[in-house]
Coordinates of C-alpha atoms in Angstrom, one line a residue:
Chain A
M1 CA 112.2 122.0 227.4
A2 CA 113.2 125.6 228.0
D3 CA 110.7 128.4 227.7
L4 CA 111.7 130.5 224.7
S5 CA 108.7 132.8 224.9
V6 CA 109.2 136.5 225.3
T7 CA 106.8 139.3 226.1
L8 CA 107.2 142.7 224.5
G9 CA 104.6 144.9 226.2
P10 CA 101.3 143.9 224.6
L11 CA 103.0 141.5 222.2
R12 CA 103.7 137.9 223.2
L13 CA 106.0 135.7 221.0
K14 CA 106.5 132.0 221.4
N15 CA 110.2 132.7 220.8
P16 CA 112.3 135.8 220.1
V17 CA 113.0 135.0 216.4
L18 CA 111.1 137.1 213.9
T19 CA 111.9 137.5 210.2
A20 CA 112.7 141.0 209.0
S21 CA 110.5 143.0 206.6
G22 CA 111.7 142.7 203.0
T23 CA 113.6 139.6 203.5
F24 CA 110.8 137.1 203.9
G25 CA 108.3 138.1 201.2
Y26 CA 104.8 137.5 202.5
G27 CA 105.9 134.4 204.4
R28 CA 104.7 131.8 201.9
E29 CA 107.8 132.1 199.8
Y30 CA 109.6 130.2 202.6
E31 CA 107.0 127.5 203.3
D32 CA 109.1 124.9 201.4
F33 CA 112.1 125.5 203.7
V34 CA 110.8 126.5 207.1
N35 CA 108.0 125.3 209.4
L36 CA 106.6 128.8 209.7
N37 CA 104.7 127.9 212.8
R38 CA 108.1 127.4 214.6
L39 CA 108.9 131.1 214.2
G40 CA 108.2 133.8 216.9
G41 CA 106.6 135.8 214.1
I42 CA 106.7 136.9 210.5
I43 CA 107.1 140.5 209.5
T44 CA 105.7 141.1 206.0
K45 CA 107.2 143.2 203.2
S46 CA 106.4 146.9 203.6
I47 CA 102.8 147.4 202.6
T48 CA 101.8 150.7 201.0
R49 CA 98.4 152.1 200.1
D50 CA 98.8 151.5 196.4
P51 CA 100.9 148.8 194.7
R52 CA 104.5 149.8 194.0
A53 CA 106.6 148.4 191.2
G54 CA 109.8 149.3 192.9
N55 CA 113.1 150.8 191.8
P56 CA 114.8 150.4 188.5
P57 CA 117.5 147.7 188.4
P58 CA 120.2 146.8 189.3
R59 CA 118.6 146.6 192.8
I60 CA 121.2 144.6 194.7
T61 CA 124.9 144.0 194.8
E62 CA 127.2 142.1 197.1
V63 CA 129.8 144.2 198.9
P64 CA 132.4 143.1 201.5
G65 CA 130.6 141.9 204.6
G66 CA 127.1 142.1 203.2
M67 CA 125.0 143.5 200.4
L68 CA 123.4 146.7 199.2
N69 CA 119.7 146.8 198.2
S70 CA 117.6 149.4 196.6
I71 CA 114.3 147.5 196.1
G72 CA 112.1 150.6 196.5
L73 CA 109.3 149.0 198.6
A74 CA 108.0 146.9 195.7
N75 CA 104.8 145.4 197.1
V76 CA 101.2 144.5 196.1
G77 CA 99.5 147.3 197.9
M78 CA 97.1 147.0 200.9
E79 CA 94.0 145.8 199.1
A80 CA 95.8 143.0 197.3
F81 CA 97.6 142.2 200.5
V82 CA 94.3 141.7 202.3
R83 CA 92.9 139.7 199.4
E84 CA 95.8 137.6 198.3
K85 CA 98.4 137.4 201.1
L86 CA 96.6 137.8 204.5
P87 CA 94.4 134.7 204.2
Y88 CA 97.5 132.4 204.1
L89 CA 99.2 134.3 206.9
R90 CA 96.1 134.3 209.1
N91 CA 96.0 130.5 209.1
L92 CA 99.5 130.2 210.5
E93 CA 100.2 129.7 214.2
T94 CA 102.6 132.5 214.6
Q95 CA 102.4 136.2 215.2
I96 CA 101.8 138.2 212.0
I97 CA 103.3 141.6 212.0
V98 CA 102.5 143.9 209.0
N99 CA 105.2 146.4 208.1
V100 CA 103.7 149.6 206.8
A101 CA 105.3 152.3 204.6
G102 CA 104.2 155.4 202.8
N103 CA 105.1 158.7 201.3
S104 CA 103.0 160.9 203.6
V105 CA 101.5 160.8 207.1
E106 CA 98.1 160.3 205.4
E107 CA 99.3 157.2 203.6
Y108 CA 100.5 155.6 206.8
E109 CA 97.2 156.5 208.4
A110 CA 95.3 155.1 205.5
V111 CA 97.2 151.8 205.5
V112 CA 97.0 151.2 209.2
S113 CA 93.3 152.1 209.5
R114 CA 92.5 149.8 206.5
L115 CA 94.4 146.9 207.9
D116 CA 93.2 147.4 211.4
R117 CA 89.8 146.2 210.2
E118 CA 91.3 142.8 209.4
K119 CA 91.6 139.8 211.6
G120 CA 94.9 137.9 211.9
I121 CA 97.3 140.8 212.2
H122 CA 98.9 140.9 215.6
A123 CA 100.9 144.1 215.3
F124 CA 102.1 146.8 213.0
E125 CA 105.6 147.8 212.3
L126 CA 106.1 151.3 210.9
N127 CA 108.9 151.6 208.4
L128 CA 109.8 155.2 208.8
S129 CA 113.2 154.8 207.6
C130 CA 113.5 153.1 204.2
P131 CA 116.6 154.6 202.7
N132 CA 115.5 153.8 199.2
V133 CA 112.3 155.9 199.0
K134 CA 112.5 159.6 199.0
E135 CA 109.7 161.8 197.8
G136 CA 110.4 165.5 197.7
G137 CA 113.7 165.0 199.5
L138 CA 111.9 163.9 202.7
T139 CA 112.7 160.9 204.7
F140 CA 110.4 160.8 207.7
G141 CA 112.5 158.6 209.9
K142 CA 115.3 161.0 210.3
S143 CA 113.8 163.8 212.4
P144 CA 112.5 163.2 215.9
E145 CA 109.7 165.8 215.2
A146 CA 108.5 163.9 212.1
V147 CA 108.7 160.6 213.9
F148 CA 106.7 161.9 216.8
K149 CA 104.0 163.3 214.5
I150 CA 103.6 160.3 212.4
V151 CA 103.5 157.8 215.3
E152 CA 101.0 160.0 217.2
R153 CA 98.7 160.1 214.2
V154 CA 98.9 156.4 213.3
R155 CA 98.3 155.6 217.0
L156 CA 94.8 157.0 216.6
H157 CA 93.9 154.2 214.1
T158 CA 94.8 151.1 216.0
N159 CA 94.9 149.5 219.4
R160 CA 97.1 146.7 218.3
P161 CA 100.8 146.7 219.2
L162 CA 102.7 149.4 217.3
I163 CA 106.3 148.9 216.5
V164 CA 108.4 151.7 215.1
K165 CA 111.5 150.7 213.1
L166 CA 114.4 153.1 213.6
T167 CA 117.0 154.2 211.1
P168 CA 120.7 154.2 212.0
N169 CA 121.4 156.9 209.5
V170 CA 121.2 159.7 212.1
T171 CA 123.4 161.3 214.6
A172 CA 121.4 160.4 217.7
I173 CA 119.2 157.3 217.4
G174 CA 118.2 157.7 221.0
D175 CA 116.4 160.9 220.1
L176 CA 114.4 159.1 217.5
A177 CA 113.6 156.3 219.9
Q178 CA 112.3 158.8 222.5
A179 CA 110.2 160.6 219.9
A180 CA 108.6 157.3 218.8
V181 CA 107.8 156.4 222.4
D182 CA 106.4 159.8 223.1
G183 CA 104.2 159.4 220.0
G184 CA 102.8 156.2 221.3
A185 CA 105.0 153.4 220.1
D186 CA 104.7 150.2 222.2
I187 CA 107.9 148.6 220.9
L188 CA 110.9 149.8 218.9
S189 CA 112.9 147.8 216.3
A190 CA 116.5 148.7 215.4
I191 CA 118.2 149.0 213.1
N192 CA 117.1 149.4 209.5
T193 CA 119.8 149.3 206.8
V194 CA 122.8 151.7 206.8
M195 CA 123.0 153.8 203.7
G196 CA 125.7 152.6 201.4
M197 CA 127.0 152.8 197.8
A198 CA 129.1 150.8 195.4
V199 CA 130.9 152.1 192.3
D200 CA 131.7 150.4 189.0
V201 CA 135.0 152.0 188.2
S202 CA 135.2 150.9 184.6
A203 CA 131.7 152.3 183.8
R204 CA 132.2 155.2 186.2
K205 CA 128.7 154.5 187.5
S206 CA 127.0 153.5 190.7
V207 CA 126.4 149.8 190.7
L208 CA 122.8 150.3 191.9
G209 CA 120.2 151.9 189.6
K210 CA 119.3 154.4 192.4
M211 CA 122.8 155.5 193.3
T212 CA 122.6 154.5 196.9
G213 CA 121.1 151.6 198.8
G214 CA 120.7 150.0 202.2
F215 CA 123.7 148.0 203.5
S216 CA 122.8 144.8 205.4
G217 CA 124.6 141.5 206.3
P218 CA 127.1 140.2 208.8
A219 CA 129.1 143.4 209.0
L220 CA 126.0 145.2 210.2
K221 CA 125.9 143.3 213.5
S222 CA 128.4 145.3 215.5
I223 CA 126.8 148.5 214.4
A224 CA 123.4 147.3 215.3
L225 CA 124.4 146.0 218.7
A226 CA 125.8 149.4 219.6
K227 CA 122.6 151.1 218.4
V228 CA 120.4 148.7 220.3
F229 CA 122.5 149.3 223.4
E230 CA 122.0 153.0 223.0
V231 CA 118.3 152.7 222.5
V232 CA 117.6 150.3 225.5
R233 CA 119.4 152.7 227.8
R234 CA 117.3 155.6 226.6
V235 CA 113.7 154.3 226.6
S236 CA 111.9 151.8 228.7
V237 CA 109.7 150.1 226.0
P238 CA 110.8 146.7 224.6
V239 CA 113.3 146.8 221.7
I240 CA 113.7 144.3 218.8
G241 CA 117.2 143.9 217.6
I242 CA 118.0 143.7 213.9
G243 CA 121.2 143.6 212.0
G244 CA 123.5 140.8 210.8
I245 CA 121.9 138.0 212.7
F246 CA 123.0 134.6 211.2
S247 CA 123.1 132.3 214.2
A248 CA 121.6 131.6 217.7
E249 CA 124.8 133.1 219.1
D250 CA 124.1 136.4 217.3
V251 CA 120.6 136.3 218.8
L252 CA 122.0 135.9 222.3
E253 CA 124.3 138.9 221.8
F254 CA 121.3 141.1 221.1
L255 CA 119.4 139.7 224.0
L256 CA 122.3 140.3 226.4
V257 CA 122.5 143.8 225.2
G258 CA 118.9 144.3 226.0
A259 CA 116.8 143.4 223.0
S260 CA 113.7 141.4 223.9
A261 CA 113.5 139.8 220.4
V262 CA 115.3 139.9 217.1
Q263 CA 114.7 139.9 213.4
I264 CA 116.6 137.8 210.9
G265 CA 117.0 139.6 207.6
T266 CA 119.6 139.1 205.0
A267 CA 120.5 135.7 206.3
N268 CA 117.2 134.4 204.9
F269 CA 118.6 135.1 201.4
V270 CA 121.7 133.0 202.1
D271 CA 119.9 130.1 203.8
P272 CA 116.2 130.0 203.4
A273 CA 115.9 127.6 206.3
I274 CA 118.0 129.7 208.7
S275 CA 115.2 131.2 210.8
E276 CA 113.9 127.8 212.0
K277 CA 117.5 126.6 212.5
V278 CA 118.1 129.5 214.8
V279 CA 115.0 128.7 216.9
N280 CA 116.2 125.1 217.1
D281 CA 119.7 126.2 218.1
L282 CA 118.3 128.5 220.8
E283 CA 116.5 125.6 222.3
I284 CA 119.7 123.5 222.3
Y285 CA 121.6 126.4 223.9
C286 CA 119.1 126.8 226.7
E287 CA 119.2 123.1 227.4
K288 CA 122.9 122.9 227.5
Q289 CA 123.2 126.0 229.7
G290 CA 120.4 124.9 232.0
I291 CA 118.4 128.0 231.1
E292 CA 114.7 127.4 231.9
D293 CA 113.4 130.8 230.7
L294 CA 115.3 132.6 227.9
E295 CA 113.9 135.9 229.0
E296 CA 116.2 135.6 232.0
I297 CA 119.2 136.7 229.9
I298 CA 117.6 139.8 228.3
G299 CA 119.8 142.8 229.2
K300 CA 122.1 140.7 231.4
L301 CA 125.2 142.1 229.8
D302 CA 127.9 142.6 232.4
V303 CA 128.7 146.2 232.0
D304 CA 131.1 146.5 235.0
G305 CA 134.8 146.3 234.4
A306 CA 136.7 144.8 231.5
G307 CA 135.5 142.8 228.6
G308 CA 135.1 139.1 228.2
D309 CA 137.8 136.5 228.0
G310 CA 138.7 137.6 224.5
N311 CA 139.9 140.9 225.8
K312 CA 141.7 139.6 228.9
N313 CA 144.1 137.7 226.8
R314 CA 145.3 140.8 225.1
L315 CA 146.5 142.5 228.2
Chain B
M1 CA 102.2 137.9 172.3
T2 CA 103.7 136.8 175.5
G3 CA 101.9 133.5 176.0
K4 CA 101.7 131.6 179.2
P5 CA 104.8 131.1 181.3
G6 CA 107.1 128.1 180.9
P7 CA 107.0 125.0 183.1
T8 CA 108.3 124.9 186.7
S9 CA 109.4 122.0 188.7
A10 CA 107.9 120.8 191.9
K11 CA 109.2 122.2 195.2
P12 CA 112.8 123.2 195.4
V13 CA 115.1 121.8 198.0
V14 CA 118.1 123.1 199.8
N15 CA 120.8 120.6 200.7
K16 CA 124.5 119.8 200.7
Y17 CA 125.6 117.9 197.6
L18 CA 128.8 116.0 196.8
V19 CA 131.2 117.1 194.1
M20 CA 131.7 114.0 191.9
E21 CA 134.1 115.4 189.4
K22 CA 135.5 118.7 188.0
S23 CA 137.0 119.5 184.7
R24 CA 138.4 122.6 183.2
L25 CA 136.9 123.6 179.9
N26 CA 139.1 126.7 179.2
E27 CA 141.0 129.4 181.0
T28 CA 138.0 130.5 183.2
V29 CA 135.2 127.9 182.8
F30 CA 134.9 124.8 184.9
K31 CA 132.4 122.0 184.6
I32 CA 131.4 120.5 188.0
R33 CA 129.3 117.4 188.5
F34 CA 127.3 117.1 191.7
L35 CA 125.6 114.1 193.1
A36 CA 122.1 115.6 193.6
N37 CA 119.4 113.0 193.1
D38 CA 116.5 115.1 194.2
I39 CA 117.4 117.9 191.8
A40 CA 118.4 115.7 188.9
E41 CA 115.1 113.9 188.9
R42 CA 113.0 117.1 188.7
V43 CA 115.0 119.8 187.0
L44 CA 113.7 121.0 183.6
P45 CA 115.8 122.7 180.9
G46 CA 116.2 126.4 181.6
E47 CA 115.8 126.1 185.4
F48 CA 118.6 127.1 187.6
V49 CA 120.1 126.3 191.0
N50 CA 121.5 128.8 193.6
V51 CA 124.8 127.8 195.0
R52 CA 126.6 129.0 198.1
P53 CA 130.2 129.8 197.3
G54 CA 131.5 128.4 200.6
P55 CA 130.6 127.4 204.1
T56 CA 131.3 130.9 205.6
F57 CA 129.4 134.1 205.0
D58 CA 132.2 135.6 203.0
P59 CA 131.4 135.8 200.1
L60 CA 127.8 136.1 201.3
L61 CA 125.2 135.5 198.6
R62 CA 124.5 132.4 196.6
R63 CA 125.4 132.4 192.9
P64 CA 122.8 131.3 190.3
F65 CA 123.7 128.8 187.6
S66 CA 121.5 127.3 184.9
V67 CA 121.7 123.5 184.9
Y68 CA 124.0 122.4 182.1
L69 CA 123.1 118.7 182.1
A70 CA 121.1 116.4 184.4
N71 CA 121.0 112.7 184.6
P72 CA 118.1 111.4 186.7
E73 CA 119.1 107.8 186.4
E74 CA 122.6 108.4 187.8
G75 CA 121.4 111.3 190.0
W76 CA 123.8 114.0 189.0
I77 CA 123.7 117.5 187.6
D78 CA 126.4 119.4 185.8
L79 CA 127.0 123.1 186.2
L80 CA 129.3 125.4 184.1
I81 CA 131.1 127.8 186.4
K82 CA 132.9 130.8 184.9
V83 CA 135.2 132.6 187.2
V84 CA 134.2 136.2 187.3
G85 CA 134.7 137.1 190.9
P86 CA 135.5 135.9 194.4
G87 CA 132.4 133.6 194.6
T88 CA 133.0 131.8 191.4
E89 CA 136.7 131.7 192.2
L90 CA 135.9 129.7 195.4
L91 CA 133.6 127.4 193.5
S92 CA 136.2 126.8 190.8
R93 CA 138.5 125.4 193.6
L94 CA 136.1 122.7 194.6
E95 CA 137.5 119.2 194.6
E96 CA 135.9 115.8 194.3
G97 CA 134.4 114.8 197.6
D98 CA 133.6 118.4 198.7
L99 CA 130.1 119.2 199.9
V100 CA 128.3 122.2 198.5
D101 CA 125.1 123.9 199.6
I102 CA 122.7 124.1 196.6
L103 CA 119.2 125.4 196.4
G104 CA 117.0 124.2 193.5
P105 CA 115.6 123.6 191.1
L106 CA 114.4 127.2 190.7
G107 CA 112.6 129.3 188.2
R108 CA 110.7 128.6 185.1
G109 CA 112.4 126.9 182.2
F110 CA 111.9 126.7 178.5
D111 CA 108.4 126.1 177.3
L112 CA 108.5 123.2 174.8
E113 CA 104.8 122.8 174.3
T114 CA 104.6 124.4 170.9
V115 CA 108.1 124.0 169.6
G116 CA 108.4 123.0 165.9
T117 CA 111.9 123.6 164.6
A118 CA 114.1 124.6 167.5
V119 CA 117.0 127.1 166.9
L120 CA 119.3 127.4 169.9
V121 CA 121.4 130.5 170.1
G122 CA 124.1 130.9 172.8
G123 CA 126.6 133.6 173.6
G124 CA 129.6 132.6 175.7
I125 CA 128.7 130.9 179.0
G126 CA 125.1 131.2 177.8
I127 CA 125.6 127.8 176.2
A128 CA 124.8 126.3 179.6
P129 CA 121.0 125.9 179.6
L130 CA 121.0 125.2 175.9
V131 CA 123.0 122.0 176.1
F132 CA 120.4 120.6 178.6
L133 CA 117.6 121.9 176.3
A134 CA 119.2 120.3 173.2
H135 CA 119.2 117.0 175.0
E136 CA 115.5 117.3 175.8
L137 CA 114.6 118.4 172.3
L138 CA 116.4 115.4 170.8
F139 CA 114.5 113.2 173.2
L140 CA 111.3 114.8 171.9
K141 CA 112.6 114.1 168.3
K142 CA 112.5 117.8 167.4
P143 CA 114.9 119.2 164.7
V144 CA 117.6 121.2 166.5
H145 CA 119.8 123.9 164.9
F146 CA 122.5 125.4 167.2
F147 CA 124.3 128.7 166.8
Q148 CA 127.0 129.5 169.4
G149 CA 129.1 132.6 169.7
F150 CA 132.3 133.3 171.7
G151 CA 134.6 136.3 172.1
N152 CA 137.6 134.3 170.9
A153 CA 139.0 130.7 170.7
G154 CA 140.1 130.8 174.3
E155 CA 136.5 131.1 175.5
V156 CA 135.2 128.1 173.6
C157 CA 133.5 125.6 175.8
G158 CA 130.8 122.9 175.7
L159 CA 131.3 121.9 172.1
E160 CA 132.3 118.3 172.9
D161 CA 129.1 117.8 174.8
L162 CA 127.1 118.9 171.7
E163 CA 129.2 116.6 169.6
A164 CA 128.2 113.7 172.0
L165 CA 124.6 114.6 171.1
K166 CA 125.6 114.6 167.4
I167 CA 124.8 118.3 167.1
A168 CA 127.0 120.3 164.9
P169 CA 126.7 123.9 166.0
V170 CA 127.6 126.9 163.8
V171 CA 130.3 128.5 166.0
S172 CA 131.4 132.1 165.6
T173 CA 134.0 134.2 167.4
E174 CA 134.2 137.9 167.4
D175 CA 137.9 137.9 166.4
G176 CA 137.6 135.0 164.0
S177 CA 140.1 132.9 166.0
F178 CA 137.6 129.9 165.9
G179 CA 134.8 129.2 163.5
V180 CA 133.1 132.0 161.6
K181 CA 134.3 135.5 162.3
G182 CA 131.7 137.8 163.6
L183 CA 128.8 137.9 166.0
V184 CA 126.5 134.9 166.5
T185 CA 123.7 137.0 165.0
D186 CA 125.4 137.1 161.6
P187 CA 125.1 133.4 160.6
L188 CA 121.7 133.3 162.5
R189 CA 120.4 136.2 160.3
D190 CA 121.4 134.3 157.1
F191 CA 119.8 131.1 158.4
L192 CA 116.6 132.8 159.3
R193 CA 116.4 134.6 156.0
K194 CA 116.5 131.3 154.1
Q195 CA 113.7 129.7 156.1
K196 CA 110.5 129.2 154.0
D197 CA 108.4 128.6 157.0
P198 CA 109.6 131.0 159.7
E199 CA 106.3 130.5 161.6
K200 CA 107.5 127.0 162.5
I201 CA 110.7 128.4 164.0
E202 CA 111.2 128.9 167.7
L203 CA 114.4 130.5 169.0
F204 CA 115.8 129.6 172.4
C205 CA 118.5 132.1 173.4
C206 CA 120.8 132.6 176.3
G207 CA 123.7 135.1 176.4
P208 CA 124.6 138.7 177.2
N209 CA 121.7 141.1 177.1
P210 CA 122.9 143.0 174.1
M211 CA 123.0 139.7 172.2
L212 CA 119.4 138.9 173.2
A213 CA 118.3 142.4 172.2
A214 CA 120.0 142.1 168.8
I215 CA 118.2 138.8 168.2
S216 CA 114.9 140.3 169.1
N217 CA 115.6 143.1 166.6
L218 CA 116.5 140.9 163.7
P219 CA 114.5 141.4 160.5
D220 CA 111.1 139.6 160.4
S221 CA 111.3 138.9 164.1
D222 CA 107.5 139.1 164.4
R223 CA 107.3 135.9 162.2
W224 CA 109.1 133.5 164.5
K225 CA 108.7 132.7 168.2
A226 CA 111.5 133.2 170.7
Q227 CA 112.4 132.5 174.3
F228 CA 115.2 134.2 176.2
S229 CA 117.0 133.0 179.3
L230 CA 118.2 136.0 181.3
E231 CA 121.0 136.5 183.8
T232 CA 120.9 139.1 186.6
R233 CA 122.3 139.8 190.0
M234 CA 120.3 137.8 192.4
A235 CA 120.1 137.1 196.1
C236 CA 117.4 134.7 197.4
G237 CA 116.4 133.0 194.1
I238 CA 112.9 132.3 195.5
G239 CA 111.0 135.5 194.9
A240 CA 111.4 137.1 198.3
C241 CA 114.1 139.8 197.9
M242 CA 112.9 141.2 194.6
G243 CA 116.4 142.1 193.8
C244 CA 116.5 140.5 190.3
A245 CA 113.7 142.6 188.7
V246 CA 113.8 143.4 185.0
P247 CA 111.4 145.8 183.3
T248 CA 108.5 144.4 181.3
F249 CA 108.4 145.1 177.5
D250 CA 106.0 148.0 178.0
G251 CA 108.2 149.5 180.7
E252 CA 105.2 149.6 183.1
Q253 CA 106.2 146.9 185.6
Y254 CA 108.9 144.5 186.6
R255 CA 109.3 140.7 186.4
L256 CA 111.5 138.7 188.7
V257 CA 114.1 136.7 186.9
C258 CA 114.2 134.1 189.7
K259 CA 110.5 133.4 189.8
D260 CA 108.9 134.7 186.6
G261 CA 112.0 133.6 184.6
P262 CA 114.8 133.1 184.0
V263 CA 113.2 132.2 180.7
F264 CA 110.9 134.8 179.2
K265 CA 109.0 134.8 175.9
K266 CA 109.7 137.4 173.2
N267 CA 108.3 140.8 174.1
E268 CA 107.7 139.9 177.7
V269 CA 110.6 141.8 179.1
W270 CA 112.7 144.7 178.0
L271 CA 116.1 143.5 176.9

């Protein structure tokens, strides 16, 4: 049996398959479909200091190649999370990563310092880049200065692995990555959704209640691969790839590009059992290819010369 | 006066199920029968299934459908599929012997614990969960009245299945091309006005939101009970994506159609 485990700085995963925040509820929603203990880890919905009801509907719509969402960080808030959700997660034999969001630096600090008192949380992921929540016109995740400041402040409240999730909705994602590392991030994850919009022509309205939303789905993969490629060349901390992953082959693409692990997101909505299937398929792949340690292939993209077979045929 | 939520089945399953037969009910509506033992034996009226339109990821998301009929002995479920876009278009092209990825049963169905006289009110394809419900109510030996509206005669569907149950619905069309001319709420209003004991009446409604809102605003609506089955855009169907939220009646919070619904009691959500 191949070794699928991966080590991301201070965080060790039994395999590289995580579930992306906002697509896997608080884990339990998927217990009927997935042996949760088979996953590398579970990343919770974004947790904020106070409960959030979320955005007005319609909150989702399908578009070519994926979907738009504008959920608005609907969640139970940190105290209810600790009381009602964490006890279940804590009993699982997988890594529990809590995604944290807020409207201010103080809110991020408050949530992380509160949750840092709890057992059973193996890492925090900071959502600095939710495209659906803007207070006073500010989105933290877009400016390197703001990213540095918030990560530096949050870093003071926890010694657990700190992951910073990067937005692609910027000119230079590498600058954000560098700022997050400078602020004290142990690991980066990329990418969050790409801002998108859909219009109902007959009503002359945006389909979503909040005008714009986050695009995700299969069509995100090629964008995400390029962004991950950019980030891994810029910083030396481990990177988790996210975007349009629906199969083990998709995972391998991200690993080759240099991601040390991945997150499965929108695919969970289409097939609630997909995360475990991808783990199984990675095992099968390794066995067929004679790979003993999956970590061997991380970053092993051949960047010299022309592309793969697909391109040679076109010459 | 929202009461406790309706019943919910045991755990949902996700599996590939065989198309047993397909029939066309009108220009855009198809009835498809799936061999789905584990769903058929557990699904309750008002619950739904979430169906993948095809084996690829384009179209991407599952499409939710209320179960139209279920036969646990023979192990099948029927769905009514109205072609409204690329996903339902693909489903309408299914043929006998095809395998389809279905997740279900999902949600909370109609609460039948306190029903006295049942009045079922459907609009268009909203007839789907009500036929299953009528079946169950007859089994429980409850009196059933059925009001069903369509836009025009071309949209009529499902009446032969009601006939098989010996239910004679009051059918209305907006343009008068079939049954009574007008909205479904017109004959319903007259019927309700004549009731000597409105407290024994419980309405079970499924249709477009404006229809549901009109029903909840009928005169004396505080005197009878009502349950509404809602339709929204939906992704996961299992309460994870939170995409199918509808505002509560007081406008303070949201409820998820997939998990808290799709059936809601009167004054539970804002229609």
